[in-house]
């Protein structure tokens, strides 16, 4: 071996190349997730919705999936969406430099060879192309870059619409961090429980506010009997 003039790669070189390839694949995947609907694999176009884990979808694809869960084949593996309450319609800032043909003519390959992103941060004007972190507010759906939120003074108001914001309402878009995803799942469960409790409270209030029809009818019946008795005596 080695007499043919070639060289045998060392083990550390092979490991380094493998890690580099894996890193490139992750970056390419992250870029694609910011350009294409996670279900239909079609270019993202408004209205766009985000789920509790920060995955992006075309709203029409979600509607198709809810009507027919097998329409996209592996849809059930991709998302855990049972209804429109499980997604939030996003308030995105369109990128004027973007054209749909840029993502339909060729796939995203590398960071050095990628089309213009369809959306930008309304604060920094940075493209939402996978290079920078983005997040949306679950309560209002506004999307901003993580950089914009960190650079602005801490506030309990949305940077875009000025609506009320709690730190628990921030959903990172397309996070690959398992710890972050676990936290988002936990928050989603807590949000579901809060919604369930609020519905129970509203139901109780409704019963309290509604007049007791049975008692009213009984009272009317008694009055009628008394009236008839008076007429008979007269």
Short mmCIF file of C-alpha atoms in Angstrom, two decimals:
data_model
loop_
_atom_site.label_atom_id
_atom_site.label_comp_id
_atom_site.label_asym_id
_atom_site.label_seq_id
_atom_site.Cartn_x
_atom_site.Cartn_y
_atom_site.Cartn_z
CA UNK A 1 0.00 0.00 0.00
CA UNK A 2 1.24 3.46 -0.80
CA UNK A 3 3.59 2.29 -3.61
CA UNK A 4 1.26 3.71 -6.27
CA UNK A 5 2.23 7.23 -5.35
CA UNK A 6 -1.03 7.93 -3.55
CA UNK A 7 -1.35 8.90 0.09
CA UNK A 8 -3.41 7.27 2.80
CA UNK A 9 -5.47 9.82 4.77
CA UNK A 10 -4.90 9.83 8.49
CA UNK A 11 -7.73 9.00 10.84
CA UNK A 12 -7.87 12.51 12.33
CA UNK A 13 -8.18 13.96 8.81
CA UNK A 14 -11.11 11.64 8.00
CA UNK A 15 -12.87 12.55 11.27
CA UNK A 16 -12.34 16.25 10.60
CA UNK A 17 -13.76 15.95 7.08
CA UNK A 18 -16.77 13.99 8.35
CA UNK A 19 -17.54 16.62 10.97
CA UNK A 20 -17.22 19.35 8.34
CA UNK A 21 -19.64 17.51 6.05
CA UNK A 22 -22.14 17.07 8.91
CA UNK A 23 -21.86 20.76 9.76
CA UNK A 24 -22.47 21.71 6.13
CA UNK A 25 -25.51 19.41 5.96
CA UNK A 26 -27.00 20.98 9.09
CA UNK A 27 -26.48 24.47 7.70
CA UNK A 28 -28.02 23.52 4.37
CA UNK A 29 -31.02 21.99 6.15
CA UNK A 30 -31.45 25.10 8.30
CA UNK A 31 -31.37 27.34 5.22
CA UNK A 32 -34.00 25.18 3.47
CA UNK A 33 -36.26 25.36 6.55
CA UNK A 34 -36.35 29.16 6.19
CA UNK A 35 -37.28 29.04 2.50
CA UNK A 36 -39.70 26.12 2.22
CA UNK A 37 -42.89 24.92 3.92
CA UNK A 38 -42.07 22.03 6.27
CA UNK A 39 -45.09 20.06 5.01
CA UNK A 40 -45.47 20.69 1.27
CA UNK A 41 -41.80 21.53 0.63
CA UNK A 42 -43.04 24.41 -1.52
CA UNK A 43 -41.52 27.91 -1.21
CA UNK A 44 -42.91 29.83 1.75
CA UNK A 45 -45.51 32.40 0.76
CA UNK A 46 -47.88 34.42 2.89
CA UNK A 47 -49.91 33.67 4.84
CA UNK A 48 -47.23 31.73 6.72
CA UNK A 49 -47.85 30.09 10.08
CA UNK A 50 -45.52 28.84 12.80
CA UNK A 51 -46.11 25.96 15.19
CA UNK A 52 -45.22 25.63 18.86
CA UNK A 53 -41.71 24.41 17.95
CA UNK A 54 -41.00 27.26 15.54
CA UNK A 55 -41.44 25.29 12.32
CA UNK A 56 -42.76 27.25 9.33
CA UNK A 57 -45.64 26.27 7.03
CA UNK A 58 -47.78 27.74 4.31
CA UNK A 59 -51.22 28.18 5.87
CA UNK A 60 -52.90 26.55 2.89
CA UNK A 61 -50.74 23.45 3.41
CA UNK A 62 -51.89 23.21 7.04
CA UNK A 63 -55.52 23.42 5.92
CA UNK A 64 -54.92 20.65 3.36
CA UNK A 65 -53.23 18.52 6.02
CA UNK A 66 -56.06 18.98 8.52
CA UNK A 67 -58.58 17.93 5.88
CA UNK A 68 -56.46 14.96 4.78
CA UNK A 69 -53.54 13.97 7.09
CA UNK A 70 -52.08 11.68 4.39
CA UNK A 71 -51.91 14.33 1.67
CA UNK A 72 -48.19 14.97 2.30
CA UNK A 73 -47.25 11.38 3.11
CA UNK A 74 -45.14 11.74 6.26
CA UNK A 75 -47.06 14.77 7.57
CA UNK A 76 -47.78 13.15 10.94
CA UNK A 77 -44.03 12.67 11.51
CA UNK A 78 -43.22 16.25 10.54
CA UNK A 79 -45.70 18.03 12.77
CA UNK A 80 -48.08 17.45 15.66
CA UNK A 81 -50.80 19.85 14.57
CA UNK A 82 -54.37 18.90 15.43
CA UNK A 83 -56.05 22.19 14.56
CA UNK A 84 -55.47 25.84 13.72
CA UNK A 85 -55.14 26.56 17.46
CA UNK A 86 -51.77 24.76 17.28
CA UNK A 87 -50.31 27.32 14.85
CA UNK A 88 -49.94 31.09 14.77
CA UNK A 89 -50.29 33.22 11.65
CA UNK A 90 -47.04 35.19 11.37
CA UNK A 91 -46.62 38.90 10.78
CA UNK A 92 -43.64 38.81 8.40
CA UNK A 93 -41.83 41.64 6.63
CA UNK A 94 -41.50 40.79 2.94
CA UNK A 95 -38.10 41.24 1.29
CA UNK A 96 -38.52 43.54 -1.74
CA UNK A 97 -35.45 41.96 -3.37
CA UNK A 98 -37.02 38.49 -3.35
CA UNK A 99 -38.70 36.74 -6.27
CA UNK A 100 -40.37 33.31 -6.09
CA UNK A 101 -38.38 32.02 -9.09
CA UNK A 102 -35.18 32.24 -7.03
CA UNK A 103 -36.27 29.29 -4.86
CA UNK A 104 -38.19 27.28 -7.46
CA UNK A 105 -35.47 27.11 -10.12
CA UNK A 106 -32.77 25.59 -7.94
CA UNK A 107 -32.41 24.12 -4.45
CA UNK A 108 -30.47 25.78 -1.65
CA UNK A 109 -26.97 24.27 -1.64
CA UNK A 110 -24.52 26.16 0.55
CA UNK A 111 -24.13 29.39 2.45
CA UNK A 112 -22.07 30.75 -0.45
CA UNK A 113 -24.71 29.83 -3.01
CA UNK A 114 -28.18 30.69 -1.77
CA UNK A 115 -31.02 32.76 -3.18
CA UNK A 116 -32.36 35.93 -1.63
CA UNK A 117 -34.54 35.23 1.42
CA UNK A 118 -38.28 35.95 1.11
CA UNK A 119 -38.45 37.76 4.47
CA UNK A 120 -36.37 40.20 6.52
CA UNK A 121 -36.30 41.49 10.08
CA UNK A 122 -38.42 44.67 10.26
CA UNK A 123 -35.91 46.21 12.70
CA UNK A 124 -32.45 45.32 11.36
CA UNK A 125 -33.49 44.50 7.75
CA UNK A 126 -31.36 41.35 7.99
CA UNK A 127 -32.56 38.46 5.80
CA UNK A 128 -34.24 35.46 7.40
CA UNK A 129 -32.06 32.97 5.52
CA UNK A 130 -30.74 30.66 8.25
CA UNK A 131 -27.57 32.62 8.96
CA UNK A 132 -29.11 34.52 11.87
CA UNK A 133 -31.57 33.48 14.55
CA UNK A 134 -35.18 34.67 14.24
CA UNK A 135 -38.13 34.33 16.58
CA UNK A 136 -41.82 35.14 16.73
CA UNK A 137 -44.22 36.18 19.48
CA UNK A 138 -46.90 33.55 20.05
CA UNK A 139 -49.51 36.07 21.16
CA UNK A 140 -49.31 38.46 18.18
CA UNK A 141 -47.30 36.53 15.56
CA UNK A 142 -44.76 39.30 14.91
CA UNK A 143 -41.36 38.07 13.66
CA UNK A 144 -38.01 39.70 14.48
CA UNK A 145 -34.38 38.67 14.50
CA UNK A 146 -32.89 37.57 17.81
CA UNK A 147 -30.22 40.21 17.26
CA UNK A 148 -32.85 42.97 17.16
CA UNK A 149 -34.42 41.85 20.43
CA UNK A 150 -31.06 41.68 22.20
CA UNK A 151 -29.92 45.07 20.92
CA UNK A 152 -33.11 46.84 21.99
CA UNK A 153 -33.75 47.80 25.60
CA UNK A 154 -35.62 45.16 27.60
CA UNK A 155 -39.34 45.68 27.32
CA UNK A 156 -42.61 43.85 27.87
CA UNK A 157 -43.89 45.17 24.53
CA UNK A 158 -43.55 43.72 21.04
CA UNK A 159 -40.92 45.52 18.95
CA UNK A 160 -43.25 45.54 15.94
CA UNK A 161 -46.85 46.05 17.13
CA UNK A 162 -46.21 47.23 20.72
CA UNK A 163 -48.53 44.55 22.07
CA UNK A 164 -47.86 42.92 25.46
CA UNK A 165 -45.10 40.28 25.44
CA UNK A 166 -43.94 37.76 28.01
CA UNK A 167 -40.60 35.98 27.68
CA UNK A 168 -42.51 32.68 27.58
CA UNK A 169 -44.27 33.87 24.41
CA UNK A 170 -41.04 34.01 22.38
CA UNK A 171 -40.67 31.09 19.95
CA UNK A 172 -37.28 30.62 18.21
CA UNK A 173 -37.73 29.81 14.52
CA UNK A 174 -36.30 26.47 13.33
CA UNK A 175 -34.14 25.88 16.38
CA UNK A 176 -31.90 22.79 16.17
CA UNK A 177 -31.09 22.82 19.89
CA UNK A 178 -32.70 19.84 21.64
CA UNK A 179 -32.85 21.68 24.99
CA UNK A 180 -34.65 24.62 23.38
CA UNK A 181 -37.12 22.26 21.69
CA UNK A 182 -37.82 20.51 25.00
CA UNK A 183 -38.47 23.89 26.61
CA UNK A 184 -40.84 24.85 23.79
CA UNK A 185 -42.75 21.59 24.24
CA UNK A 186 -43.05 22.29 27.96
CA UNK A 187 -44.33 25.81 27.31
CA UNK A 188 -46.85 24.48 24.78
CA UNK A 189 -48.26 22.08 27.39
CA UNK A 190 -48.45 24.87 29.97
CA UNK A 191 -50.21 27.12 27.42
CA UNK A 192 -52.72 24.35 26.66
CA UNK A 193 -53.46 23.88 30.36
CA UNK A 194 -53.96 27.62 30.85
CA UNK A 195 -56.36 27.71 27.90
CA UNK A 196 -58.28 24.76 29.32
CA UNK A 197 -58.55 26.42 32.75
CA UNK A 198 -59.71 29.73 31.26
CA UNK A 199 -62.45 27.91 29.32
CA UNK A 200 -63.67 26.26 32.53
CA UNK A 201 -63.75 29.65 34.31
CA UNK A 202 -65.73 31.19 31.44
CA UNK A 203 -68.20 28.29 31.52
CA UNK A 204 -68.72 28.73 35.27
CA UNK A 205 -69.25 32.48 34.87
CA UNK A 206 -71.76 31.84 32.10
CA UNK A 207 -73.79 29.55 34.37
CA UNK A 208 -73.70 32.11 37.19
CA UNK A 209 -74.76 34.99 34.93
CA UNK A 210 -77.61 33.05 33.27
CA UNK A 211 -81.00 33.43 35.04
CA UNK A 212 -82.51 30.34 36.63
CA UNK A 213 -85.33 29.69 34.17
CA UNK A 214 -86.83 26.88 36.27
CA UNK A 215 -87.28 29.14 39.30
CA UNK A 216 -88.73 31.88 37.11
CA UNK A 217 -91.27 29.47 35.65
CA UNK A 218 -92.21 28.26 39.15
CA UNK A 219 -92.75 31.84 40.31
CA UNK A 220 -94.94 32.61 37.29
CA UNK A 221 -96.97 29.46 37.95
CA UNK A 222 -97.58 30.46 41.59
CA UNK A 223 -98.64 33.96 40.54
CA UNK A 224 -101.09 32.52 38.02
CA UNK A 225 -102.64 30.29 40.68
CA UNK A 226 -103.00 33.21 43.11
CA UNK A 227 -104.60 35.35 40.40
CA UNK A 228 -107.12 32.60 39.55
CA UNK A 229 -107.92 32.14 43.27
CA UNK A 230 -108.65 35.85 43.68
CA UNK A 231 -110.97 35.81 40.65
CA UNK A 232 -112.88 32.81 42.07
CA UNK A 233 -113.40 34.53 45.45
CA UNK A 234 -114.54 37.71 43.75
#
